[in-house]
C-alpha cells in the first residue's frame, strides 16, 4: 500500500490513524488489566491457602496445619472475558476456596447479565450466544435454564411475603396463556391481583397459575391474599370481569365492598350479540355511557342507547341492563381516577409482555418454568411503577 506524504494526508486519513492507534492502545491496556486481575486473584488465593496452612513456605512450626501441594489450572468467566488462574492445593486435600467456590465457573455478575438477557426476551440459545463477544465463549441453553432456576427462591418469597392492607382499589382477572409442552399445546390460566394503594402507588400484587377458573381456585387465591394482610380496611372498589366463580369468592371475603364490572369485558360480550355490520356503531354508542360527566348523565346515556338498539338486539341490551348498577359504580370514585378503575385493562396489558416473552420459548417443562417468566415480567413492571405514584393522585385539585 502506498504511503502518503504528510502534506497530502486528509482529515479522513488522520482520523483513521488516530482510531487505529486508539484501538491498539486499548487492546494493550486490556491485556495489562487482565494480567493485573489474574495476579490479584492468584495472590488472594495464595493468602487464603496460607491461612489454612498457618505457615510460610519451608517454615517449620508447631502450629502448621497442612502442607502446600502445588497448583492446578482453572478457567473462570469474568464480566469482561475468561481468565486462567492457578488454584492452590494442599497435601491433605479438602481445600475449598471462598474466593472462587468449587464448581463456580462464572462470577455472579455474569449470571445476572445472562438472566436479564433471557428474561427480556431472548431464547435460551440466543442468550447463551449473546455474551460470546465479551466472554470469549458461548453458554449452553441448559446452563441458561439452570441459571433461571435461581429465581425459584425469589418467586417463593414473592408468593409468601406479608402484604400491607393499604389498597384503595383491587383488580382481579384471569389471563389465559397457551403453553407449548412436551405433550403438545396446553392452556393455563393465570389468576392475577393488581392494586392501587391509598398513596397512589400501584402494584401487581400476586398471581397463581391454575388449569381453569373456578370459584374454588379464586377462593384459594383470595384467601391467601386475605391471610397475608389484605383484609380490605381501606378498600373502596373491586374491579372484575363477570366470572361467576370470582364474584362469589369476592362476596365471601369482601361482602361490603362495591364491585365495578369491567367495561372492556362487557363490551366484548355485547359485540357477540351483534351482527358484524352493526358492531362498530353500536359499541361506539355504548361507550358514551361510561364517558358521561357523572352517574346521572350515564344513566340517561344508557336509556338512550337501550331504546336505540333494544328492538334490534334485545340480548345485547339485556347484557348491559342486568349489570348496569355495577357498571356505573366507578362514578362513586373521584373524577380524576375514574378512567383507571372502570376496566381491568392494566392486567391484560401486563400480560401482553408475558406473551411476548414466552413466544421464543420452544416449550415449558413444568409450572415452575412458567412462574419464573410471569414473575420476572410482573416484577419488572412493579420496579418501574414503584418509583412514583399515579399522577391522578399527585395532581388532585
PDB file of N, CA and C in Angstrom, residues 54-56 58-65:
ATOM      1  N   UNK A  54      -1.228 -22.083  57.845  1.00  0.00           N
ATOM      2  CA  UNK A  54      -0.734 -21.353  59.016  1.00  0.00           C
ATOM      3  C   UNK A  54       0.787 -21.323  59.108  1.00  0.00           C
ATOM      4  N   UNK A  55       1.459 -21.456  57.961  1.00  0.00           N
ATOM      5  CA  UNK A  55       2.918 -21.348  57.917  1.00  0.00           C
ATOM      6  C   UNK A  55       3.356 -20.820  56.568  1.00  0.00           C
ATOM      7  N   UNK A  56       4.480 -20.125  56.533  1.00  0.00           N
ATOM      8  CA  UNK A  56       5.070 -19.708  55.271  1.00  0.00           C
ATOM      9  C   UNK A  56       5.740 -20.900  54.613  1.00  0.00           C
ATOM     10  N   UNK A  58       8.305 -23.574  53.519  1.00  0.00           N
ATOM     11  CA  UNK A  58       9.546 -24.112  54.093  1.00  0.00           C
ATOM     12  C   UNK A  58       9.726 -23.766  55.576  1.00  0.00           C
ATOM     13  N   UNK A  59       8.725 -23.170  56.191  1.00  0.00           N
ATOM     14  CA  UNK A  59       8.834 -22.823  57.609  1.00  0.00           C
ATOM     15  C   UNK A  59       8.442 -24.018  58.467  1.00  0.00           C
ATOM     16  N   UNK A  60       9.263 -24.277  59.500  1.00  0.00           N
ATOM     17  CA  UNK A  60       8.955 -25.349  60.439  1.00  0.00           C
ATOM     18  C   UNK A  60       8.333 -24.728  61.690  1.00  0.00           C
ATOM     19  N   UNK A  61       7.134 -25.176  62.026  1.00  0.00           N
ATOM     20  CA  UNK A  61       6.472 -24.614  63.200  1.00  0.00           C
ATOM     21  C   UNK A  61       5.437 -25.590  63.723  1.00  0.00           C
ATOM     22  N   UNK A  62       5.240 -25.544  65.043  1.00  0.00           N
ATOM     23  CA  UNK A  62       4.287 -26.469  65.668  1.00  0.00           C
ATOM     24  C   UNK A  62       2.839 -26.144  65.310  1.00  0.00           C
ATOM     25  N   UNK A  63       2.604 -24.917  64.856  1.00  0.00           N
ATOM     26  CA  UNK A  63       1.228 -24.521  64.535  1.00  0.00           C
ATOM     27  C   UNK A  63       0.819 -24.923  63.115  1.00  0.00           C
ATOM     28  N   UNK A  64       1.733 -25.535  62.358  1.00  0.00           N
ATOM     29  CA  UNK A  64       1.426 -25.917  60.973  1.00  0.00           C
ATOM     30  C   UNK A  64       0.242 -26.879  60.944  1.00  0.00           C
ATOM     31  N   UNK A  65      -0.721 -26.591  60.055  1.00  0.00           N
ATOM     32  CA  UNK A  65      -1.917 -27.427  59.914  1.00  0.00           C
ATOM     33  C   UNK A  65      -1.847 -28.345  58.702  1.00  0.00           C
TER      34      UNK A  65
END
